[in-house]
Every structure is written in structure tokens, then in C-alpha cells.
PDB file of C-alpha atoms in Angstrom:
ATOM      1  CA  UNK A   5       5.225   0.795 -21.059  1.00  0.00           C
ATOM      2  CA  UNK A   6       2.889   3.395 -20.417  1.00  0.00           C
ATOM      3  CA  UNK A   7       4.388   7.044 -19.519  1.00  0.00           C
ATOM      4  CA  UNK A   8       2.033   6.242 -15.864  1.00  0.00           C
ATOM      5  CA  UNK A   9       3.178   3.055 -15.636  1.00  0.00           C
ATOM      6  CA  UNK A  10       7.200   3.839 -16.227  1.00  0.00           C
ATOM      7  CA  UNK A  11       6.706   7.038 -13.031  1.00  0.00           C
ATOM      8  CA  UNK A  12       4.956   4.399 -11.240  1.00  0.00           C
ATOM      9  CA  UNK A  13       7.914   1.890 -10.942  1.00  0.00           C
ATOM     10  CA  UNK A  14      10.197   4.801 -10.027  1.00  0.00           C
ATOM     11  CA  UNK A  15       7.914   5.563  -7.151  1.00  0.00           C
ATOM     12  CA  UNK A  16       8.962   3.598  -3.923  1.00  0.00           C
ATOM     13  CA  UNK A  17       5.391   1.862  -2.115  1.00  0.00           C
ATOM     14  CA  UNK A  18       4.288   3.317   0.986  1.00  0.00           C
ATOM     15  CA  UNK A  19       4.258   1.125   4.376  1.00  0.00           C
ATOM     16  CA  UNK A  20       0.505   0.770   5.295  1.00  0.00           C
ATOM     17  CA  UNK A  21       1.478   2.491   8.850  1.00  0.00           C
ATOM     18  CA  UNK A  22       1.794   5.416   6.986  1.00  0.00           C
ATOM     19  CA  UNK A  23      -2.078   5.454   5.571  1.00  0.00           C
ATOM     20  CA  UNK A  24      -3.688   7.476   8.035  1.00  0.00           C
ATOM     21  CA  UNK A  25      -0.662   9.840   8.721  1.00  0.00           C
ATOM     22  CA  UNK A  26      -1.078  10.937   4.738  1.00  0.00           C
ATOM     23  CA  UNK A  27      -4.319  11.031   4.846  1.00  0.00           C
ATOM     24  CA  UNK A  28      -4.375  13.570   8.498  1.00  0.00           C
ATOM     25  CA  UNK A  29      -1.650  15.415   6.281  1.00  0.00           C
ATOM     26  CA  UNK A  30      -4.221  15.770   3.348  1.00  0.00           C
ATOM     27  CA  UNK A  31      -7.709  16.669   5.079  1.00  0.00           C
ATOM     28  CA  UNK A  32      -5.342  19.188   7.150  1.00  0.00           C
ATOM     29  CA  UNK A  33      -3.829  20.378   4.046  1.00  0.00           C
ATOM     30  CA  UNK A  34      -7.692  20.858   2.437  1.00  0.00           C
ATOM     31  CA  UNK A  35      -8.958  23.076   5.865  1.00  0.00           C
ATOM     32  CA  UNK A  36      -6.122  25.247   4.278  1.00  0.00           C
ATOM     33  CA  UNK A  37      -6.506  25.775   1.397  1.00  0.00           C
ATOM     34  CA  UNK A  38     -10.247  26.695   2.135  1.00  0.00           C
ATOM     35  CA  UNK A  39      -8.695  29.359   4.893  1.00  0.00           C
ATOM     36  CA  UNK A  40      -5.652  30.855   2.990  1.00  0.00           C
ATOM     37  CA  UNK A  41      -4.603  28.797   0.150  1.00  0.00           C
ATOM     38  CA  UNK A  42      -0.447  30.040   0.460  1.00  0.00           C
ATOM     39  CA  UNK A  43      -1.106  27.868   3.619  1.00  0.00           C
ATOM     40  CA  UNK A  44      -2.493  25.047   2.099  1.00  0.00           C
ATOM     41  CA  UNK A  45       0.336  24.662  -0.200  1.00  0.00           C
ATOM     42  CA  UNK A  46       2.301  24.359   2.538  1.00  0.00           C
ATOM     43  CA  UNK A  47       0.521  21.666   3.991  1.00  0.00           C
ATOM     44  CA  UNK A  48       0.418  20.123   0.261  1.00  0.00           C
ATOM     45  CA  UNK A  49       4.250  19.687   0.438  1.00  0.00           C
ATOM     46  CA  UNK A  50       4.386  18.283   4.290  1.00  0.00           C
ATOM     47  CA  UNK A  51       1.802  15.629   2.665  1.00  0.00           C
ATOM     48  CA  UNK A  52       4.229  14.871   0.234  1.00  0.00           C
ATOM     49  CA  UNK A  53       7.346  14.370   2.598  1.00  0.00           C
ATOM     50  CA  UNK A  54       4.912  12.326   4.974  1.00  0.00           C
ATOM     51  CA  UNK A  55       4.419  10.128   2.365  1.00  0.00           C
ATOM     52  CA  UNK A  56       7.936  10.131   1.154  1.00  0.00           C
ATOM     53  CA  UNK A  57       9.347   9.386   4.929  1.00  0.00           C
ATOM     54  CA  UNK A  58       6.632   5.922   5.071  1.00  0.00           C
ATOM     55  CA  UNK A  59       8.329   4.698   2.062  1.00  0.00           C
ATOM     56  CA  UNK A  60       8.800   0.935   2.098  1.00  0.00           C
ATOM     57  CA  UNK A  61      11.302   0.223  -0.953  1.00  0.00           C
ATOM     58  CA  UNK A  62      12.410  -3.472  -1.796  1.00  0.00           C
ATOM     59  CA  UNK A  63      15.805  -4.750  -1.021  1.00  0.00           C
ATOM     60  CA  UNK A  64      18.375  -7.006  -2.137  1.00  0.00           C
ATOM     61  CA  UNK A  65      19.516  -8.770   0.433  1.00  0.00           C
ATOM     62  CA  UNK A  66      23.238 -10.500  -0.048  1.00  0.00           C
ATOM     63  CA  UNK A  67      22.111 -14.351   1.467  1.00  0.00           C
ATOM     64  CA  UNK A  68      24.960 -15.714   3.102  1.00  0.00           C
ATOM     65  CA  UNK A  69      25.421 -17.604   6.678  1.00  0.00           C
ATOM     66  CA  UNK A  70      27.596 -15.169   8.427  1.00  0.00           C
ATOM     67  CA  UNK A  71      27.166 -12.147   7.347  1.00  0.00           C
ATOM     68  CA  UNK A  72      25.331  -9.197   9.455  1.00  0.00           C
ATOM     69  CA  UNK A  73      23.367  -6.479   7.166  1.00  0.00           C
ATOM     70  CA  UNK A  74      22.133  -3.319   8.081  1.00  0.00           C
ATOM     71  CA  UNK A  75      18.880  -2.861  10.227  1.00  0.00           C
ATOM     72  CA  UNK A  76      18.097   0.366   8.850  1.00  0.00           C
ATOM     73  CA  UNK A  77      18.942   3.026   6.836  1.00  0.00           C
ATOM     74  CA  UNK A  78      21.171   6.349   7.933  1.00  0.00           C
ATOM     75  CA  UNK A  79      24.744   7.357   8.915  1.00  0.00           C
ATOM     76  CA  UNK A  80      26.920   5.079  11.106  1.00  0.00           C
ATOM     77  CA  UNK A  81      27.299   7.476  14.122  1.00  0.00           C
ATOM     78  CA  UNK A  82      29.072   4.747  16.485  1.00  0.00           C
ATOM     79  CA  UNK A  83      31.388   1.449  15.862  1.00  0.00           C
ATOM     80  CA  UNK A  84      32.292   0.462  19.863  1.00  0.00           C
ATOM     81  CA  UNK A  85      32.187  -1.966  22.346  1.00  0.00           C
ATOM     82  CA  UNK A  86      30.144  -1.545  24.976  1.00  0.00           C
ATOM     83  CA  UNK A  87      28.312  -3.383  27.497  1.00  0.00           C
ATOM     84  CA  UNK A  88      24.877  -4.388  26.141  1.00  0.00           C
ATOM     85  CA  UNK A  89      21.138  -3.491  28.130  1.00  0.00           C
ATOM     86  CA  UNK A  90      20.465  -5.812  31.474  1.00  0.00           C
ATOM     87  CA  UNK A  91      17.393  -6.992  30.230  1.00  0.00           C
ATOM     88  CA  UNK A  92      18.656  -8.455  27.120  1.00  0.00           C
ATOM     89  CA  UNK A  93      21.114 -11.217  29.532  1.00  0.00           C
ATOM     90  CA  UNK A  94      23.798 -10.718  26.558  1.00  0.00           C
ATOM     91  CA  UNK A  95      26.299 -10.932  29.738  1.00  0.00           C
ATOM     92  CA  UNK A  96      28.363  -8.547  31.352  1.00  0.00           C
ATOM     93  CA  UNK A  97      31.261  -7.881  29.245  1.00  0.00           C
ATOM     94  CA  UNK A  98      31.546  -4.908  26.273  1.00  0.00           C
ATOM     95  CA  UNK A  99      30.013  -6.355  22.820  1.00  0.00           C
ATOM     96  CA  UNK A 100      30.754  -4.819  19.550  1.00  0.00           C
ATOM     97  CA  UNK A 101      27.697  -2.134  19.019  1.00  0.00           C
ATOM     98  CA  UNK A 102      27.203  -0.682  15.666  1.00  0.00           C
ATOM     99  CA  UNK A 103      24.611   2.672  16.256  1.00  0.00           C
ATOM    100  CA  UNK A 104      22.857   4.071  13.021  1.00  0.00           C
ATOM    101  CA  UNK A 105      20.999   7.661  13.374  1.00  0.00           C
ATOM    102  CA  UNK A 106      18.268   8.102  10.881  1.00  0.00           C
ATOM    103  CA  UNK A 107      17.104  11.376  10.350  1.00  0.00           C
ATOM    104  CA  UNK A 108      13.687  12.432   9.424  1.00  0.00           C
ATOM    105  CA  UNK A 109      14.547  11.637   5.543  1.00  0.00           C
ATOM    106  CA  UNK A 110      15.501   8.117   5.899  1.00  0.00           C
ATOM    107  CA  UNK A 111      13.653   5.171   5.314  1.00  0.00           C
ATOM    108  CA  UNK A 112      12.416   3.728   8.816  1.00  0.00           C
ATOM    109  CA  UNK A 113      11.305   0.110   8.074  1.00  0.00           C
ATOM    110  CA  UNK A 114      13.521  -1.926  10.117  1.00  0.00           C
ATOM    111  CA  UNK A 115      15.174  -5.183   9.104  1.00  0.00           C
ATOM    112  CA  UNK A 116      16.207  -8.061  10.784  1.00  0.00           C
ATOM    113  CA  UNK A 117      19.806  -8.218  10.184  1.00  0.00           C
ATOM    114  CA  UNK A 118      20.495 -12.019   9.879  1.00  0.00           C
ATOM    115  CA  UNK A 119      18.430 -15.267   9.901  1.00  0.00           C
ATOM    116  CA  UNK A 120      17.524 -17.112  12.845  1.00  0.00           C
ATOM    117  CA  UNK A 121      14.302 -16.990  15.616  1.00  0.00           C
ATOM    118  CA  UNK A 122      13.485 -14.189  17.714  1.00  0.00           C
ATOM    119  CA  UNK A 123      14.874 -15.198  21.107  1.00  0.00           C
ATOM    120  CA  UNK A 124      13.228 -12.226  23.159  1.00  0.00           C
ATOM    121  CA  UNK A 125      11.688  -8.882  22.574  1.00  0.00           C
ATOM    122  CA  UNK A 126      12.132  -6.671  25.714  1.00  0.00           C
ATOM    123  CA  UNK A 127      10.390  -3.455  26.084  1.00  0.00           C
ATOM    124  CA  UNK A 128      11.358  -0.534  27.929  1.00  0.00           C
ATOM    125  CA  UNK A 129      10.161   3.017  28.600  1.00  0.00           C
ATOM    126  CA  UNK A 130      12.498   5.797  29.068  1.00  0.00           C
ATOM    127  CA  UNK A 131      13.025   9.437  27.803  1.00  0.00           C
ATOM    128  CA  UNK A 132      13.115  11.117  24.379  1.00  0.00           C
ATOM    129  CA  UNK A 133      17.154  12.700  24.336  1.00  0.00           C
ATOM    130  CA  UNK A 134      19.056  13.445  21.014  1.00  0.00           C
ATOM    131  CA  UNK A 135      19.001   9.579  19.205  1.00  0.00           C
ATOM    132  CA  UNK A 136      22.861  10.949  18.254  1.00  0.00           C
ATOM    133  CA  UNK A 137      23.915  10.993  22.073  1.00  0.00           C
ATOM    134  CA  UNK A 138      25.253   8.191  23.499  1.00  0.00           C
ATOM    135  CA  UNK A 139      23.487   8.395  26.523  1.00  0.00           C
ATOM    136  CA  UNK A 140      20.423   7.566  23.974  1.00  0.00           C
ATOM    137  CA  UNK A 141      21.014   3.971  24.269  1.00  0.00           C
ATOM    138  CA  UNK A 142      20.993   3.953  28.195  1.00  0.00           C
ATOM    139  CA  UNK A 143      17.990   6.755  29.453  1.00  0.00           C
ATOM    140  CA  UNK A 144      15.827   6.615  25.733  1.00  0.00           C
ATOM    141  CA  UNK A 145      12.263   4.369  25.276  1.00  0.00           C
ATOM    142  CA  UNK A 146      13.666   1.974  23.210  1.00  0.00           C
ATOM    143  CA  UNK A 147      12.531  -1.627  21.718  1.00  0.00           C
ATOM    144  CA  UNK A 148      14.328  -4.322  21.533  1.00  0.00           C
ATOM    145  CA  UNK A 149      14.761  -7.893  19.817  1.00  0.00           C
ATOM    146  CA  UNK A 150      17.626 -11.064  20.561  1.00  0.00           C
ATOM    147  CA  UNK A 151      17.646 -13.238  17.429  1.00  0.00           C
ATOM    148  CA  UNK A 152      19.597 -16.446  17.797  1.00  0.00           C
ATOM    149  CA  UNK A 153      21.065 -17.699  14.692  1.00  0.00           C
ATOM    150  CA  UNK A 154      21.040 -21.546  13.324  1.00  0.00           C
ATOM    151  CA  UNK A 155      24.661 -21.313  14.435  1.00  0.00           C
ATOM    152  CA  UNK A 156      23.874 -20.550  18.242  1.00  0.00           C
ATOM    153  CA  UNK A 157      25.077 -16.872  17.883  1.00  0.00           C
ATOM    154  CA  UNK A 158      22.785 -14.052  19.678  1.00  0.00           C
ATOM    155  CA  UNK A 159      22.124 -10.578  18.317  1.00  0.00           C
ATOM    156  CA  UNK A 160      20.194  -7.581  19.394  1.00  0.00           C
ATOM    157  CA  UNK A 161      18.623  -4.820  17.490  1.00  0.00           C
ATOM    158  CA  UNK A 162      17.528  -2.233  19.739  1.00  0.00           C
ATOM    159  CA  UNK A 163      14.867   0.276  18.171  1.00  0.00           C
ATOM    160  CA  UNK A 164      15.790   3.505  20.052  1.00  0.00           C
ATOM    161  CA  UNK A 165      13.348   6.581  20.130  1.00  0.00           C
ATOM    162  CA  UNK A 166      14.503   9.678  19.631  1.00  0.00           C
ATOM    163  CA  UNK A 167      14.164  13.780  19.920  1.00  0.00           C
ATOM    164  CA  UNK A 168      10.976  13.489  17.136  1.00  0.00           C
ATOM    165  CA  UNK A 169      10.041  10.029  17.689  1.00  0.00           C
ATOM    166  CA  UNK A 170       7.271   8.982  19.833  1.00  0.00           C
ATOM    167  CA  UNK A 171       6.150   6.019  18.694  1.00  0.00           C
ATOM    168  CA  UNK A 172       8.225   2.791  17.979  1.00  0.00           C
ATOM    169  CA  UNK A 173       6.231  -0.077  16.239  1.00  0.00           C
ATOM    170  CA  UNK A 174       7.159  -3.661  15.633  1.00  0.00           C
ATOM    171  CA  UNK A 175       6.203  -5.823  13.135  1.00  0.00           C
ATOM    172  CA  UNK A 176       7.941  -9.392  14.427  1.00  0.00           C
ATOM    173  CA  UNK A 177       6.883 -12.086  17.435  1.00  0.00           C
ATOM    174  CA  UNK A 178       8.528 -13.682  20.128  1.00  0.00           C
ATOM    175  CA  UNK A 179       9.634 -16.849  18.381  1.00  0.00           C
ATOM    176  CA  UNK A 180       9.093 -16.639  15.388  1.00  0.00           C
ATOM    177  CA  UNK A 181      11.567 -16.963  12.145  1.00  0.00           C
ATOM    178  CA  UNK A 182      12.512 -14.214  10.503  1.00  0.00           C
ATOM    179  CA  UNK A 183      15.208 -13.806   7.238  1.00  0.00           C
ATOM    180  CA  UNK A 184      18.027 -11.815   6.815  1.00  0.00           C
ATOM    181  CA  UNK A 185      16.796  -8.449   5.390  1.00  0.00           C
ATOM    182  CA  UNK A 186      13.225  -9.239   6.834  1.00  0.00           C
ATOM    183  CA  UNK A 187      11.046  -6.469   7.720  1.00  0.00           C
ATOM    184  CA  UNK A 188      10.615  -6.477  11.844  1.00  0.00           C
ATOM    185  CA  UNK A 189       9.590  -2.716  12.942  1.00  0.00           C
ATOM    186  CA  UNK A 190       9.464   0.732  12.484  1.00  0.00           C
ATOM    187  CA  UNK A 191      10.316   3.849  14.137  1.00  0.00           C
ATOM    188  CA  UNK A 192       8.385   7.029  13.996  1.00  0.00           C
ATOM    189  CA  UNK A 193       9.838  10.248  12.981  1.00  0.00           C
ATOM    190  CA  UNK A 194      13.777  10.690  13.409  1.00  0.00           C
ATOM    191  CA  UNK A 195      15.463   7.928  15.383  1.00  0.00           C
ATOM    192  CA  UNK A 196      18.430   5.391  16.199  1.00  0.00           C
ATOM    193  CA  UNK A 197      19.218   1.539  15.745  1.00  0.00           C
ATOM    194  CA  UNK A 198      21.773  -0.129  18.022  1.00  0.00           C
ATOM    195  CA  UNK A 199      23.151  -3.745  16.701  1.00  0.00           C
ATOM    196  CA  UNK A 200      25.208  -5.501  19.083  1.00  0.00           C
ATOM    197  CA  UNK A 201      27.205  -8.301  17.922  1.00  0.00           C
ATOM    198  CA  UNK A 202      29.056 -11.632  19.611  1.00  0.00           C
ATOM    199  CA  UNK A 203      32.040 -10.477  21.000  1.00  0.00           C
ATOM    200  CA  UNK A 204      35.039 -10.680  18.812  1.00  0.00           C
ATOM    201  CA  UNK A 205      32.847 -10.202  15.731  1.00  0.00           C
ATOM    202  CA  UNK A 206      34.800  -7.397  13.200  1.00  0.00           C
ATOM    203  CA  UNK A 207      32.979  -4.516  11.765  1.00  0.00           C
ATOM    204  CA  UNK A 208      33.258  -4.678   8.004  1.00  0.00           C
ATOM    205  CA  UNK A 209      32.015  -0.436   7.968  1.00  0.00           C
ATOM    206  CA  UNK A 210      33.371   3.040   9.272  1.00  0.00           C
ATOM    207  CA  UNK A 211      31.734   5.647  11.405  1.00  0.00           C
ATOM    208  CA  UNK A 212      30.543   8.247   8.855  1.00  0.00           C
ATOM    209  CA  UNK A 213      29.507   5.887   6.685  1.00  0.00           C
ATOM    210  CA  UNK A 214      25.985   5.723   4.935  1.00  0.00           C
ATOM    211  CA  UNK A 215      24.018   2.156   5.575  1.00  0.00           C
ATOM    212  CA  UNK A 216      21.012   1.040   3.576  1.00  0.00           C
ATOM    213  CA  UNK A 217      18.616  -1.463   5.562  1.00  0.00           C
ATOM    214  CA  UNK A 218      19.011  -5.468   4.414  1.00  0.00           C
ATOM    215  CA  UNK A 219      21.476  -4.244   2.268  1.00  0.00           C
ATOM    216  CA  UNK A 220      24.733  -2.690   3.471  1.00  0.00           C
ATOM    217  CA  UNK A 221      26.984  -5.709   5.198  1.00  0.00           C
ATOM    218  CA  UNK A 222      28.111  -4.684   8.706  1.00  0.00           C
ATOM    219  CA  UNK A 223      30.000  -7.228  10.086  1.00  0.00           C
ATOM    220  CA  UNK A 224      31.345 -11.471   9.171  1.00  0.00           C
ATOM    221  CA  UNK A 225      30.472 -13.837  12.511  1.00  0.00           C
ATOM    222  CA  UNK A 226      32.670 -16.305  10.664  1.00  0.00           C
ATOM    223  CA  UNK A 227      36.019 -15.402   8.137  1.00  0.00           C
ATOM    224  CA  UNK A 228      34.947 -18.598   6.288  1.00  0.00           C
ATOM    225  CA  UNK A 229      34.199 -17.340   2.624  1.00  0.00           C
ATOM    226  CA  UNK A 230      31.309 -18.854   0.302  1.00  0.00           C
ATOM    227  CA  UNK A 231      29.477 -18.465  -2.418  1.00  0.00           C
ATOM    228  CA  UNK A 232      27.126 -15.057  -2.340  1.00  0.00           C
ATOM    229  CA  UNK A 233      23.138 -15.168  -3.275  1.00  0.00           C
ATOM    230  CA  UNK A 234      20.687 -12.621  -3.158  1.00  0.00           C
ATOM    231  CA  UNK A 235      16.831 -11.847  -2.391  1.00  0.00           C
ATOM    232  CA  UNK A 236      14.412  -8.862  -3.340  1.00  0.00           C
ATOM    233  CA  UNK A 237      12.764  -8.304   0.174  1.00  0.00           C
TER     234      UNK A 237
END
């Protein structure tokens, strides 16, 4: 292997929503160096982080009916129950919600965290508080999906903008099929993912603790054990 070819595979591939923020980053970063070129370094290494935060890297995905993985990457800021959005008619009693804050450094391709069909997808505008608050996943614009499971079990993932973000972008449909570990969004720059589970369903992580998207396993919908796959997503 090739000394290009062996930097290349270490080098993660960058989501094609990220295209024309790099490039922006770039032509900006050439208007600088052609006024003050100190400045145009500057804007040399903000290119680099854009393209390093619009990183898409492959997963493994553990394949097993049951299990719930990680919708995105970042810290687990919240394990509670709490009673779910309106709109999503998950019912009116407290659910088991796992909240993940990614900062501006994580990865922000979103994952579906099981298999099943995309039930609903329910918009909703709102503010742009702290993604860390709790109040975040009540006032905040925020996106979000209901997958049903071949089991009859409901989920949501709810994409929730935050101080930086401004823009949240999904990739999935109303009704379609999706895998576990699939990609189904992505939130632009800094945000939060809220997963709320069936009720009774027992977090398998801690508050504190670091997840990685289609990858980290939150949470069992059924103590029955079997044997464990996997897939590169």
C-alpha cells in the first residue's frame, strides 16, 4: 500500500452536506490570504475543522432484535423518565429518555437506533436554548421520528437544535424501513438527541458516559439473550 493510500484509509469520508460548507470555508479562507495572510491561516484551520465536524465514519453495528444503539455520538447528559412530546401520541405517562449532547467536535450523522418503519416524523419550531438544559427538549426547534419495531414496540428520536445549531436535516421518510445503525439525519453545529424508550425498558449506560452512533448499546426491550452479529454501516 501506497504511503497516500495507507493516510487515506485513516481519513474518515465527509457527508456530502458538508460540500459546500468546506468549500465557503476555503474561498473565504483564499480572500484572506490575499488581504493579510496571518488571517488566512486562520481561516485555513476553520476549513479543516469544518471538514473534520461533516465527517461520516462507518460503523459496526451489533445486529440483534432487542437491542437499542446509540443515535449519535457525544456524552450521555440525561438517563430519566419523563413524559414524551404531545405530538408524538407516545401517551401520557413518563417513558425512559436517554439525552446525548454533542458538542461542536462530534460526529453529527444520526442513526436510527433499531430496525423497524418510520411510524411518523413530526416537525416543530421552537427556540435555540443551551441543547444541555432540560428545558431544551420542551421550548427548542427540534425534529422528530416514531419507528415501530417488527415486535410492535414504538421509539422516538428527537433531533433537538441547539445554542449553535440552526439547521436540522433529515435524511429518512415517513414509512419507510430503516436498519439498526442506519443513517436518518443530521444536525448542524452543536446539538442534542433525545431517545425515548417503551416504558419499563432498562438503560444498559450511565450519565457521563461517552456514546458512539450505531454503535454504543443503550438499552435491551427484551432480557431474552441470543446470538450477536454485526454490520459496517
Amino acid at each position: 500500500m501506497s504511503v497516500i493510500k495507507s493516510i487515506r484509509s485513516q481519513l474518515a469520508p465527509i457527508h456530502p452536506q458538508g460540500y459546500p460548507f468546506i468549500g465557503g470555508f476555503a474561498l473565504v479562507s483564499l480572500i484572506l490570504f490575499w488581504l493579510w495572510p496571518p488571517l488566512g491561516w486562520l481561516g485555513t484551520v476553520a476549513t479543516l475543522w469544518c471538514a473534520y465536524f461533516f465527517r461520516d465514519p462507518p460503523r459496526v453495528t451489533p445486529v440483534r432484535d432487542g437491542i437499542v444503539v446509540a443515535p449519535a455520538d457525544g456524552r450521555l447528559s440525561q438517563i430519566v423518565n419523563a413524559l414524551p412530546p404531545k405530538e408524538l401520541d407516545l401517551g401520557a405517562r413518563p417513558l425512559p429518555r436517554i439525552s446525548i449532547f454533542m458538542s461542536v467536535f462530534d460526529c453529527h450523522v444520526n442513526r436510527s437506533p433499531v430496525a423497524g418503519r418510520i411510524e411518523r416524523i413530526v416537525y416543530r419550531a421552537g427556540k435555540f436554548l443551551s441543547a444541555d438544559l432540560d428545558k431544551a427538549s420542551e421550548d427548542n426547534e427540534r425534529n422528530a421520528f416514531v419507528i415501530a419495531t417488527a415486535a410492535g414496540q414504538r421509539l422516538a428520536v428527537i433531533q433537538i437544535a441547539g445554542l449553535v445549531a440552526r439547521r436540522i436535516v433529515p435524511f429518512a421518510r415517513e414509512g419507510e424501513a430503516v436498519a439498526a445503525g442506519a443513517r436518518i439525519g443530521m444536525i448542524r453545529f452543536g446539538s442534542r438527541v433525545d431517545v425515548y424508550l417503551p416504558e419499563g425498558t432498562r438503560a444498559l449506560v450511565a450519565e457521563g458516559q461517552t456514546a458512539i452512533a450505531g454503535e454504543t448499546v443503550l438499552a435491551e426491550l427484551r432480557a431474552a439473550e441470543a446470538g450477536r452479529t454485526f454490520r459496517v454501516t
